[in-house]
Coordinates of C-alpha atoms and ligand atoms in Angstrom, one line a residue:
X1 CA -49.7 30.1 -37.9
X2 CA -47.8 32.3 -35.1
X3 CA -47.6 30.6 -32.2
X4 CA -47.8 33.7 -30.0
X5 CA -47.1 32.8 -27.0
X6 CA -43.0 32.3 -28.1
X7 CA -40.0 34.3 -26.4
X8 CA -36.6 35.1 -26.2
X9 CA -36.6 32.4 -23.2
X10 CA -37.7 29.3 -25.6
X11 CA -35.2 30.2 -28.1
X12 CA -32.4 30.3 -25.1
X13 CA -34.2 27.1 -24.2
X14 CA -34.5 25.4 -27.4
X15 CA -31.0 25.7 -28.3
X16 CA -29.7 25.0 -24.8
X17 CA -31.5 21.4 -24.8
X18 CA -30.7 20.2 -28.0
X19 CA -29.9 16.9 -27.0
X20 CA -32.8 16.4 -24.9
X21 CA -34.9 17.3 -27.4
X22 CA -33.5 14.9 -30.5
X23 CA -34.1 12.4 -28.2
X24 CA -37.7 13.1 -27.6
X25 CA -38.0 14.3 -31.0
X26 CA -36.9 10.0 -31.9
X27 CA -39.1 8.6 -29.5
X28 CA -42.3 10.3 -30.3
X29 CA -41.3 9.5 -34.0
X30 CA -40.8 6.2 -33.5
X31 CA -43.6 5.0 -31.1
X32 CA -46.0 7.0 -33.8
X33 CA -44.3 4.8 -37.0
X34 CA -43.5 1.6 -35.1
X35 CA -46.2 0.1 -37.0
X36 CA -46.1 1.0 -40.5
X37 CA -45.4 -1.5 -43.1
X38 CA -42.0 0.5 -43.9
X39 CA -40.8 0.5 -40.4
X40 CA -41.8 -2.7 -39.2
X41 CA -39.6 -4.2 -41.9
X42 CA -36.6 -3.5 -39.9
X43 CA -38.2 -2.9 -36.3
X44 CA -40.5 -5.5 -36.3
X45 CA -43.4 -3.2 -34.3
X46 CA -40.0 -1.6 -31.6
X47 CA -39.6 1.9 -31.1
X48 CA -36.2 1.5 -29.8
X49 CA -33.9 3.7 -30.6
X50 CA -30.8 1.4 -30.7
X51 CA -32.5 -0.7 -32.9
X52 CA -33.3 2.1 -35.1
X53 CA -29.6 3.2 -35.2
X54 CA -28.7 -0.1 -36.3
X55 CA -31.3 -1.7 -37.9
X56 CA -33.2 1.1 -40.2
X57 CA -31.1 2.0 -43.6
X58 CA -30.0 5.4 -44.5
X59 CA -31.8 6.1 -47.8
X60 CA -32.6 8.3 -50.8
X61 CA -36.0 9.1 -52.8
X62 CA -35.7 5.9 -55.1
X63 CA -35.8 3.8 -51.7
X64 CA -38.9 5.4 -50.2
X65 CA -40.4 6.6 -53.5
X66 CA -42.9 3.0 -53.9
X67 CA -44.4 3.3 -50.5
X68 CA -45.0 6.8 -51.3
X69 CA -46.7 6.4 -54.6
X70 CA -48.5 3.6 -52.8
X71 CA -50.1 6.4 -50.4
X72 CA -50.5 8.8 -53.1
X73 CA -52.4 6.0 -55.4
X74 CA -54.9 5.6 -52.4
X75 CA -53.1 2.9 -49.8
X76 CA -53.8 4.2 -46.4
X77 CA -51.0 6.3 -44.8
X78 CA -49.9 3.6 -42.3
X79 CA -47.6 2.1 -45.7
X80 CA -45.1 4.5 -44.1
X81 CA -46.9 7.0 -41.5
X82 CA -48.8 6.2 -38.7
X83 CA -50.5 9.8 -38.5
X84 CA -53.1 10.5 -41.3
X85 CA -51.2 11.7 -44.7
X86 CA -53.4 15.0 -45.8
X87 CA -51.0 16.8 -48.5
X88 CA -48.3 16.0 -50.9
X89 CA -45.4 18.8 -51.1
X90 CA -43.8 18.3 -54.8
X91 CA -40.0 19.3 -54.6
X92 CA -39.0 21.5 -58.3
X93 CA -36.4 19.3 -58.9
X94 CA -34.2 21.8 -60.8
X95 CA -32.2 22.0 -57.3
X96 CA -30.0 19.5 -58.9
X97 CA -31.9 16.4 -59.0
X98 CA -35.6 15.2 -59.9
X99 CA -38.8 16.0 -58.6
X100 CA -39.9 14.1 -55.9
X101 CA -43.5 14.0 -53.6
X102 CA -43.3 14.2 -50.2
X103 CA -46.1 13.0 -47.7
X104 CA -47.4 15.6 -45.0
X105 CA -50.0 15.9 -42.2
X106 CA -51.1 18.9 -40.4
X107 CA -48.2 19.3 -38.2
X108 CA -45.9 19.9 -41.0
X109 CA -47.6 23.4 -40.9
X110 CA -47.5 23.5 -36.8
X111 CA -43.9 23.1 -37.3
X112 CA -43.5 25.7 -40.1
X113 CA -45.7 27.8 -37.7
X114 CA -43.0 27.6 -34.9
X115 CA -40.0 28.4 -37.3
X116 CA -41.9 30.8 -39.0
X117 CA -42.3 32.2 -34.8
X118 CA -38.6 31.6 -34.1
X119 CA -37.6 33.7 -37.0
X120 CA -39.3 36.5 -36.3
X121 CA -37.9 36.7 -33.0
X122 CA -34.4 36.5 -34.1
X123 CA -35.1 38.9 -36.5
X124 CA -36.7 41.0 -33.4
X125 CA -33.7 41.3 -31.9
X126 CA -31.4 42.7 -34.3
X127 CA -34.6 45.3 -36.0
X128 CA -36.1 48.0 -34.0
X129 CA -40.0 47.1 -33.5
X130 CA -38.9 43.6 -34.8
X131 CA -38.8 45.4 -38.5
X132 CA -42.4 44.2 -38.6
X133 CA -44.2 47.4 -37.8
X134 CA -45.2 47.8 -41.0
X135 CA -46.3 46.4 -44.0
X136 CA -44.3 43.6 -46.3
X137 CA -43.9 43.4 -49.8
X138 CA -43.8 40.2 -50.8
X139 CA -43.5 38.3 -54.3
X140 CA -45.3 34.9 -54.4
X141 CA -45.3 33.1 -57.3
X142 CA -48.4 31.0 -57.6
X143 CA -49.6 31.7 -60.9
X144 CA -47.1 32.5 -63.7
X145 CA -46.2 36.2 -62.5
X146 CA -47.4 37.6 -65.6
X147 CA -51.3 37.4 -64.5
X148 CA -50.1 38.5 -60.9
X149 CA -49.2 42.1 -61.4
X150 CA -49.0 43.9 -57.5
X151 CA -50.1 47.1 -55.9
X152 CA -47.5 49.3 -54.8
X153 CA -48.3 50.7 -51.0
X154 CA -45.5 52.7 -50.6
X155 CA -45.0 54.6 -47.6
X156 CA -46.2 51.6 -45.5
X157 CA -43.5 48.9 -46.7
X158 CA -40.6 48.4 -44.6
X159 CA -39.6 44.7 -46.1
X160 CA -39.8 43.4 -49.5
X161 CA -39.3 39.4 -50.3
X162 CA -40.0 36.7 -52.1
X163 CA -39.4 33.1 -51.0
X164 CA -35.8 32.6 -52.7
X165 CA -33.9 35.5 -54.4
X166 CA -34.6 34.6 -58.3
X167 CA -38.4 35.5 -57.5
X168 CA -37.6 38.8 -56.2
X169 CA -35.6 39.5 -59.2
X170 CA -37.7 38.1 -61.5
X171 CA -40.6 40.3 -59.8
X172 CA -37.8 43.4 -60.4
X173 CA -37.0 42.4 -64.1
X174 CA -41.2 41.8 -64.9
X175 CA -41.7 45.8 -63.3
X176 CA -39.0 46.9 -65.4
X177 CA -41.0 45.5 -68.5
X178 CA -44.5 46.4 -67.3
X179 CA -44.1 49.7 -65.2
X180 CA -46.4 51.9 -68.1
X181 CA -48.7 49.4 -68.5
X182 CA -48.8 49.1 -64.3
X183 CA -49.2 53.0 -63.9
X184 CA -51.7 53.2 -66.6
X185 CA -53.8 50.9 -64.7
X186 CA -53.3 52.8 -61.6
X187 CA -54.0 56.1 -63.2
X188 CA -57.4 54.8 -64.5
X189 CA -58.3 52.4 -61.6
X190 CA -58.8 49.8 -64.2
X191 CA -56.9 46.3 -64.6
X192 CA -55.9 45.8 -68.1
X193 CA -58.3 43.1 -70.3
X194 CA -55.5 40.5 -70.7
X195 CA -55.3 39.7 -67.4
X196 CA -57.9 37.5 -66.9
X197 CA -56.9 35.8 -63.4
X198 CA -60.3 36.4 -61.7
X199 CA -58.6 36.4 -58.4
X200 CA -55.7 38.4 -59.1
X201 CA -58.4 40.8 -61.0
X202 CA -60.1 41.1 -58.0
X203 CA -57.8 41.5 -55.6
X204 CA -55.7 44.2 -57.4
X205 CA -59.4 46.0 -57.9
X206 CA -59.9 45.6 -53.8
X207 CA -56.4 47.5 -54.0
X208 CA -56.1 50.0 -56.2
X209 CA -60.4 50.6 -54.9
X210 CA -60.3 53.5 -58.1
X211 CA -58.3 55.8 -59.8
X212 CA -54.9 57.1 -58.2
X213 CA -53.4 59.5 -60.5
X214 CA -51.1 60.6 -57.7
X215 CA -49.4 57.2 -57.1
X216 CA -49.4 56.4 -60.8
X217 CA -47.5 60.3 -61.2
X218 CA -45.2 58.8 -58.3
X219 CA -44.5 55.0 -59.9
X220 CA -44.1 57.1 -62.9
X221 CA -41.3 59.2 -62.2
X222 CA -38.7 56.5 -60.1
X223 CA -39.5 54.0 -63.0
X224 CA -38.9 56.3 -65.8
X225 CA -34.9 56.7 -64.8
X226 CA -32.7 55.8 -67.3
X227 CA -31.0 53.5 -64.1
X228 CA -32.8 50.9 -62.0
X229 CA -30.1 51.0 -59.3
X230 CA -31.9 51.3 -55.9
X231 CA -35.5 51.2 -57.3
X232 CA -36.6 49.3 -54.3
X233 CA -35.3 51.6 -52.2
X234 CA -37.0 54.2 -54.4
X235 CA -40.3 52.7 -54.8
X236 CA -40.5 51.6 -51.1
X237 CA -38.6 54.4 -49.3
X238 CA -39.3 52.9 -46.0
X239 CA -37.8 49.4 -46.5
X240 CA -35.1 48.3 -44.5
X241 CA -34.4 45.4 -45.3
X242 CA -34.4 42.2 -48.1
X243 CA -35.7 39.5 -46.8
X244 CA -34.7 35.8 -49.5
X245 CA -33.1 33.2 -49.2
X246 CA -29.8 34.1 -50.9
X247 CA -27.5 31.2 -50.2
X248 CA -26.6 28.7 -52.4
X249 CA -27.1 29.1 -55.8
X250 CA -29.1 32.1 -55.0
X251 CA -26.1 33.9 -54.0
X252 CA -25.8 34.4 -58.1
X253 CA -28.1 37.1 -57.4
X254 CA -26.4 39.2 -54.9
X255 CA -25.0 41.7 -56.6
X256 CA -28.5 42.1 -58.9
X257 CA -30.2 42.7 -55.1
X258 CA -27.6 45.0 -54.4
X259 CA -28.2 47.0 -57.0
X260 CA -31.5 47.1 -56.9
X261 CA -32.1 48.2 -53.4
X262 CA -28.8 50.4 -53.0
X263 CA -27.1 47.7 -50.7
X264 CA -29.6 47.5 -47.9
X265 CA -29.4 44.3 -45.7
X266 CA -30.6 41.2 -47.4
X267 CA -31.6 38.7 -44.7
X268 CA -31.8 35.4 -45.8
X269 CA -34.1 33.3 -42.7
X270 CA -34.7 30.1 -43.3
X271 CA -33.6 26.9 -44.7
X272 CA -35.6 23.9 -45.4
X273 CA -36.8 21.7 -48.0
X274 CA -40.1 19.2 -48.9
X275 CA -38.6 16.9 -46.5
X276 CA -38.9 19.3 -43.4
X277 CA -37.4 22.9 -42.5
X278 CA -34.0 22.7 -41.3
X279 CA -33.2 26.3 -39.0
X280 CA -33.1 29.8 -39.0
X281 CA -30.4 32.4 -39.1
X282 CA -30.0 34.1 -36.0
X283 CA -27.7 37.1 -37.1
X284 CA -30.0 38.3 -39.8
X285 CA -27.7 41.4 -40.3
X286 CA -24.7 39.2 -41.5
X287 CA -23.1 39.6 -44.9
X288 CA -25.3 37.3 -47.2
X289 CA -22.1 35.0 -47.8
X290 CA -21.4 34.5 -44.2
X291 CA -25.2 33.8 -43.5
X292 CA -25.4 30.2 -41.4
X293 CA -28.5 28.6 -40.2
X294 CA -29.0 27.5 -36.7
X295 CA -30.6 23.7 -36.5
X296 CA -34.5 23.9 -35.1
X297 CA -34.2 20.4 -32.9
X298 CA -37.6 20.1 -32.5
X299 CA -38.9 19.8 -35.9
X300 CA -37.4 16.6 -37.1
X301 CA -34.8 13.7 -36.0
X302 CA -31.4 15.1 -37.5
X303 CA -28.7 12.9 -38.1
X304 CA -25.4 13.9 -40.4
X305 CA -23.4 11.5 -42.6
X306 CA -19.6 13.1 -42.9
X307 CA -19.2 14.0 -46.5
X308 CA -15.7 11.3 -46.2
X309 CA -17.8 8.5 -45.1
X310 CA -16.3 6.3 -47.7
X311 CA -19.1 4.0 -47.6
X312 CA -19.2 3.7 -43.5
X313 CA -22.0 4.5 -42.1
X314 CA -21.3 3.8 -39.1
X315 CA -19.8 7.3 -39.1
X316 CA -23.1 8.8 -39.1
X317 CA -23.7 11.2 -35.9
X318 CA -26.4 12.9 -34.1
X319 CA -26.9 16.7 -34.4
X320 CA -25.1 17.3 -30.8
X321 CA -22.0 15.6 -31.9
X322 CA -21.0 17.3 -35.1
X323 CA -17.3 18.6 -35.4
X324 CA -16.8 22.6 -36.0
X325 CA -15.1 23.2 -39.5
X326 CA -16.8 19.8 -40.8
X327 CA -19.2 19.0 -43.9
X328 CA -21.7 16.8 -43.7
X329 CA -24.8 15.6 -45.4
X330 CA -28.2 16.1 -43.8
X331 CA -29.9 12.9 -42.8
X332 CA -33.3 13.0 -41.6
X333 CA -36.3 11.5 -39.9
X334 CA -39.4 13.3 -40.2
X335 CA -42.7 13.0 -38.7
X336 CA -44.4 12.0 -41.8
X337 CA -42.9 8.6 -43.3
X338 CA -38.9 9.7 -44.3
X339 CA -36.8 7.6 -42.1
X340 CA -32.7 8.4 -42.3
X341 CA -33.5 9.8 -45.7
X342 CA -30.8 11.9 -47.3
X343 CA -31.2 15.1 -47.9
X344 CA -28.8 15.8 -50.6
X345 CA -27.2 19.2 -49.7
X346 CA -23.8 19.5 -48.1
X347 CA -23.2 21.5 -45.0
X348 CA -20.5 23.3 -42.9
X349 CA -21.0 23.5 -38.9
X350 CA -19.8 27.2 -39.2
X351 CA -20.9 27.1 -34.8
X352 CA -22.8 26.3 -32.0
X353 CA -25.8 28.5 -30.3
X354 CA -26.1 27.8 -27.5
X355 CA -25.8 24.1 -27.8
X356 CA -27.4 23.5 -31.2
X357 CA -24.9 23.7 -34.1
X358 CA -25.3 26.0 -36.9
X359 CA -24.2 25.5 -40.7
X360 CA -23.9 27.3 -43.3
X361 CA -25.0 25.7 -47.1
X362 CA -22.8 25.2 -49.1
X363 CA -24.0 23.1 -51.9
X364 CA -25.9 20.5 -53.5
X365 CA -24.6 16.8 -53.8
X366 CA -25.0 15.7 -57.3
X367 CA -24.2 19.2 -58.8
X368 CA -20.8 19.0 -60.8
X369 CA -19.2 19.7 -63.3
X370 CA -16.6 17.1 -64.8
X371 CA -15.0 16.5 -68.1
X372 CA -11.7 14.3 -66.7
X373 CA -11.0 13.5 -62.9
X374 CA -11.5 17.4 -61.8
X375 CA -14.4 17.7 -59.7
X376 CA -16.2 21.0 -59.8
X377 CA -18.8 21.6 -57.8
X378 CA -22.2 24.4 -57.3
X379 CA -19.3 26.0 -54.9
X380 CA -16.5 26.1 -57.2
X381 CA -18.8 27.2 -59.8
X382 CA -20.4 30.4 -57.8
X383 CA -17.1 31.7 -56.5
X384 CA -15.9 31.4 -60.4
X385 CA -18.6 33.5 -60.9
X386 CA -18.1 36.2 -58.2
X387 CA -14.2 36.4 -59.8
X388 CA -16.0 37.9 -62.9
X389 CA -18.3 40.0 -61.2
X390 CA -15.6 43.4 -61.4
X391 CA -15.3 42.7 -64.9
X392 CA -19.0 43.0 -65.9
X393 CA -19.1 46.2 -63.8
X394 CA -16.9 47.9 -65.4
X395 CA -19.1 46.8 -68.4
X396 CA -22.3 48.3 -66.8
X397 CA -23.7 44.9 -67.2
X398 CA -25.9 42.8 -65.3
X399 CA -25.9 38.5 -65.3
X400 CA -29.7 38.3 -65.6
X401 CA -29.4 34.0 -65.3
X402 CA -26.5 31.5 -66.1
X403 CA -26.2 27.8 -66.4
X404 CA -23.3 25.3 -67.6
X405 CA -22.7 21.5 -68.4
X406 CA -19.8 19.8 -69.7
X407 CA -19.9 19.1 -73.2
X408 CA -17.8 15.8 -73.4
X409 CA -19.7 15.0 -77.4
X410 CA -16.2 16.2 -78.4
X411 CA -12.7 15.6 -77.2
X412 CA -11.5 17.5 -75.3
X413 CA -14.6 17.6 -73.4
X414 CA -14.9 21.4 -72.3
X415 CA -17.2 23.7 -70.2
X416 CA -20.0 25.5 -71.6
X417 CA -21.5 28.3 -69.9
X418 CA -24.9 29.8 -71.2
X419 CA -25.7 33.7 -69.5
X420 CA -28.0 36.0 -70.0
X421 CA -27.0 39.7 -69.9
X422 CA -28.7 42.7 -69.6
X423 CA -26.9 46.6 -69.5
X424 CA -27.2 48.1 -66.0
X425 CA -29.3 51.5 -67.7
X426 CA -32.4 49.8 -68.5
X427 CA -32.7 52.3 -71.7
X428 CA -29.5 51.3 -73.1
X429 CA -28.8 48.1 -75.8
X430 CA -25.9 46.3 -74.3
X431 CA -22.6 45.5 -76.7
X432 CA -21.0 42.6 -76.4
X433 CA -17.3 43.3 -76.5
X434 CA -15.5 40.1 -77.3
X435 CA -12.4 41.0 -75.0
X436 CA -14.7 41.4 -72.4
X437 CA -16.1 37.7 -72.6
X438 CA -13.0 36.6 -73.4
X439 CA -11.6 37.5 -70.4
X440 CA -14.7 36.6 -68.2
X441 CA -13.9 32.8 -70.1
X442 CA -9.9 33.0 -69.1
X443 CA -11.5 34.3 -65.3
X444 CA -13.7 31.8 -64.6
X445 CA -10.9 28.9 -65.4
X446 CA -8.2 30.5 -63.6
X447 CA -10.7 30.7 -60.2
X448 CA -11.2 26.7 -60.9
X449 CA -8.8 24.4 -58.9
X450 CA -5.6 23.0 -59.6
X451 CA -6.8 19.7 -61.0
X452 CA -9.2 21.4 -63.9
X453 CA -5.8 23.5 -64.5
X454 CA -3.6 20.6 -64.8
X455 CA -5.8 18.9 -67.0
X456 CA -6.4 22.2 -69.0
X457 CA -3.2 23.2 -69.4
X458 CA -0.1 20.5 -69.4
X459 CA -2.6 17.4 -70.6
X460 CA -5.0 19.6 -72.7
X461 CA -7.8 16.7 -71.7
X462 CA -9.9 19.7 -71.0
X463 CA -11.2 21.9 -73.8
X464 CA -11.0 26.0 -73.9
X465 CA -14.4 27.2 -71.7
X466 CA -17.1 28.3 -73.7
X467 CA -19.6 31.4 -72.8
X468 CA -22.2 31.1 -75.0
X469 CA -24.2 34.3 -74.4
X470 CA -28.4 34.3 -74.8
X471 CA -31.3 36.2 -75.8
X472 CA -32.7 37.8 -72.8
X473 CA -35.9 35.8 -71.8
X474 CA -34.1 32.8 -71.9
X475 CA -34.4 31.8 -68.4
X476 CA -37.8 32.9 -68.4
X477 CA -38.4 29.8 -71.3
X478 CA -36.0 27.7 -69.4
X479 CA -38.2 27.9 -66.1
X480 CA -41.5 27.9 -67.7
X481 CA -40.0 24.5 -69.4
X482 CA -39.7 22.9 -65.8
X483 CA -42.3 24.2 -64.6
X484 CA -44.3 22.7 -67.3
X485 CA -42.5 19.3 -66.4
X486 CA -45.0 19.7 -63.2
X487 CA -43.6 21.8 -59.4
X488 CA -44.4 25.1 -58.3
X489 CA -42.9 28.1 -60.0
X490 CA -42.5 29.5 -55.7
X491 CA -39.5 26.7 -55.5
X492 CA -37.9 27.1 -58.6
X493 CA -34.1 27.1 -59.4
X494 CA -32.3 28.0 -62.1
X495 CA -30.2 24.3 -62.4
X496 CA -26.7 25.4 -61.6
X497 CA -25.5 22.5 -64.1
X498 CA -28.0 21.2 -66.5
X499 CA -28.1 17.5 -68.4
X500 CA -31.0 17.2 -69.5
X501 CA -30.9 17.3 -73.5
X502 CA -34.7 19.1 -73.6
X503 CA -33.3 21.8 -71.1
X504 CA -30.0 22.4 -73.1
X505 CA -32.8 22.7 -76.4
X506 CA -34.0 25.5 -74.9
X507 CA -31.0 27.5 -74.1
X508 CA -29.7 26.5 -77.5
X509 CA -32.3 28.1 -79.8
X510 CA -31.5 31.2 -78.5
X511 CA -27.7 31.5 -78.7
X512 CA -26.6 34.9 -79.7
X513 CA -22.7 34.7 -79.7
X514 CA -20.1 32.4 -78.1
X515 CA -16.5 33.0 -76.9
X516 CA -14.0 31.0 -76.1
X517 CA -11.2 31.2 -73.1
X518 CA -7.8 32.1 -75.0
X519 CA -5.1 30.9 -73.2
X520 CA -4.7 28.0 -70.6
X521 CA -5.2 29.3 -66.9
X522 CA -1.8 29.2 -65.0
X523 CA -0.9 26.3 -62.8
X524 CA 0.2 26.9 -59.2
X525 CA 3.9 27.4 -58.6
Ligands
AMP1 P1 -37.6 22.1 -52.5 O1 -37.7 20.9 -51.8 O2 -37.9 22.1 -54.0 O3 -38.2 23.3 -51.8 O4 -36.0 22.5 -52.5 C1 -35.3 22.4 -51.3 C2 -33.9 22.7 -51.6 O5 -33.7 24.1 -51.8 C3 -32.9 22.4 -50.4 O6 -32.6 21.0 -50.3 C4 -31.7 23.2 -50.8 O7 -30.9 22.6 -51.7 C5 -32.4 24.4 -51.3 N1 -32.6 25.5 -50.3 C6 -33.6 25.7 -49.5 N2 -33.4 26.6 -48.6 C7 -32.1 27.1 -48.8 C8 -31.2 28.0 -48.3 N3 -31.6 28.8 -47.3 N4 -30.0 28.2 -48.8 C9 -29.6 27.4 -49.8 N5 -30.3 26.5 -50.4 C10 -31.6 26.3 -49.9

């Protein structure tokens, strides 16, 4: 998939001509889709690119979703692409929507190929021998991780990863739970019956090729600490660095990472969706919450509604002309059958490389909270959570996996938080002390703005926040739940806000103990 014949150079290049290269990027796209039945309904068989500014809508999935079912039921691609459709990507939907299917052809992988190239030379120049003289540990999730137990090569990896942070995590907290049964298998060269993956069977076997006693003796001893802080780093000595995505509402799992792997780098490269990757982070070494991502003009047509809009769309502007400081809403044109199709997520342009802007995420559209007029948003919600993070330090305890809705069945409505908690010494059954939760409740409601205040404290429309703390494995049932709705356990994300009565069934049944916020969080002065 590398396309090896990339440099420094095309990078400079890339990013220089940015403009250039929209345009191109339109015009190839256009004189390609001119003809489809979807286009040609506002084109009329032009690829100009005027027209198309004026004349194509900007849409969302339940716009484009018929002509896609069409193709999907059989139709022939040219409903909405006039290259061959071969593939279907299916989106999780827990990102704060539903799950959608997205048509793709080959080049979808061409272009993954050249971000996939373009990442590795950014992260080239920040790693000696591009950090990839080595070998990577990576987590994928294609099977439920419980038949995909992993070799540990030690000495030879110098990055672990998984596709988004929860996997990695998840990959940590399913070690934790299976290290005996892991170094058993080691010591004996023999993967236990249960597992009955053929594949995985096999390819552990090709491994492990025998007993290791030695390695097994080695696993052993770093997983048998009463602590799990740094047992990456202790497992893998040689890693330098994390490499997840960890912004958004993966930045939840920072501090876990931290932990884990003593505070090396996490390097979180890419951001993209079904609908076509987006950029790359070129200063990999950043702190994880200042990480931006620098727009790849040549994958798709980018164009960026201002989050203000107010209905105009007229306001919509190309990727050149975005303002620094300003959000906006991905729009975009892909080579597959999306046309002005909104992405969803909201952006900051944080800069410019070279010419190309970079952003940095900062949350998705639909996710709020909102019990009166206050809107609260995936933001609003992950700094509240951060402002809590001392307090369950000093508690030696870990958040394992939250979620939250607004429970508006009563009056006041009020907002209920459901988190899973586990003690930082892996040995040791966790307490909860109520003064401890209530005070996490009071934290998180003082870090909300001055609206949810107002309407918490002088109009009391808003209800005391509740914390309703869960048996761990809970967000293990709550993903294998949507993943049993259909997706791909790789792209999951723990929903941020969940509405969906089935969902909020799941986290319900396994409610240990709630608390509520005391006292009204103070206004501003
Ligand atoms: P999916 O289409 O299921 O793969 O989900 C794509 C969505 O995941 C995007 O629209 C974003 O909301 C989220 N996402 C992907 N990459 C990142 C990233 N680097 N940072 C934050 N969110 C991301």
């Amino acid at each position: 998939m590398m396309n090896p014949s990339l440099n420094l150079m095309d990078l400079e290049e890339l990013t220089s001509n940015a403009k250039q290269i929209q345009e191109d990027v339109l015009e190839e796209i256009l004189t390609l889709n001119a003809n489809t039945e979807y286009l040609h309904r506002f084109l009329h068989g032009s690829s100009d690119k005027v027209l198309f500014k004026k004349n194509v809508p900007v849409v969302t999935y339940d716009d484009v979703k018929p002509y896609i079912e069409r193709v999907a039921n059989g139709e022939p691609s040219d409903v909405i692409s006039g290259g061959p459709i071969t593939m279907f990507l299916r989106s999780t939907g827990t990102s704060g929507g539903k799950q959608k299917v997205f048509p793709v052809n080959d080049k979808y992988i061409e272009k993954l190929g050249y971000v996939i190239a373009l990442r590795s030379l950014a992260m080239s120049k920040h790693f000696d021998s591009g950090g990839e003289q080595g070998k990577a540990m990576e987590f994928h999730c294609t099977k439920p991780p419980s038949e995909t137990p992993s070799g540990l090569p030690r000495d030879e990896v110098v990055r672990v990863g998984a596709a988004f942070a929860f996997v990695l995590v998840r990959a940590i907290d399913f070690l934790e739970k299976h290290w005996k049964e892991l170094c058993s298998n080691i010591r004996s060269g023999h993967v236990s019956e249960w597992i009955t993956d053929l594949e995985g069977r096999n390819a552990v076997s090709t491994i492990l090729r025998g007993p290791d006693p030695i390695l097994a003796d080695v696993i052993e001893q770093e997983c048998s600490h009463k602590s799990w802080e740094g047992i990456i780093t202790r497992l893998w000595p040689k890693a330098k660095y994390i490499d997840c995505i960890i912004t958004g509402q993966m930045a939840q799992y920072i501090p876990m990472l931290e932990f884990y792997s003593n505070k090396l780098p996490i390097v979180s490269t890419t951001y993209g969706s079904s609908e076509s990757t987006f950029g790359m982070n070129m200063d990999p070494l950043c702190k994880p919450q200042d990480t931006s991502y620098t727009c790849a003009p040549n994958i798709s047509y980018f164009e960026f509604l201002p989050v203000d809009h107010k209905g105009d769309m007229a306001s919509i502007v190309d990727l050149v002309d975005v303002k620094l400081g300003c959000y906006y809403e991905p729009v975009v044109t892909n080579y597959f059958g999306l046309h002005r199709y909104l992405i969803g997520d909201i952006l900051q342009v944080t800069g410019f490389y070279n010419n190309t802007p970079q952003f940095r995420f900062v949350h998705r559209k639909n996710v709020v909270l909102s019990v009166r007029s206050e809107i609260t948003t995936e933001e609003d919600i992950l700094k509240a959570l951060n402002h809590v993070g001392l307090v369950l330090e000093s508690s030696d305890l870990m958040l394992m996996g939250f979620t939250c809705y607004a429970d508006i069945s009563t009056f006041p409505g009020h907002y209920v938080f459901y988190w899973e908690l586990k003690a930082k010494d892996v040995q040791d059954v966790f307490e909860l002390e109520e003064k401890v939760m209530v005070k996490c409740c009071s934290l998180l409601e003082e870090s909300f703005d001055e609206v949810y205040r107002k309407n918490r404290s002088k109009d009391e429309c808003i209800g005391p926040l509740e914390i309703r703390v869960v048996q761990q494995g809970t967000f293990d049932s709550l993903m294998e739940y949507f993943i049993s709705q259909g997706g791909s356990i790789a792209q999951y994300k723990t929903p941020i806000c969940i509405n969906s009565s089935e969902a909020l069934a799941v986290l319900e049944n396994k409610v240990l103990a709630r608390f509520f916020s005391e006292k009204s969080p103070p206004l501003d002065s």
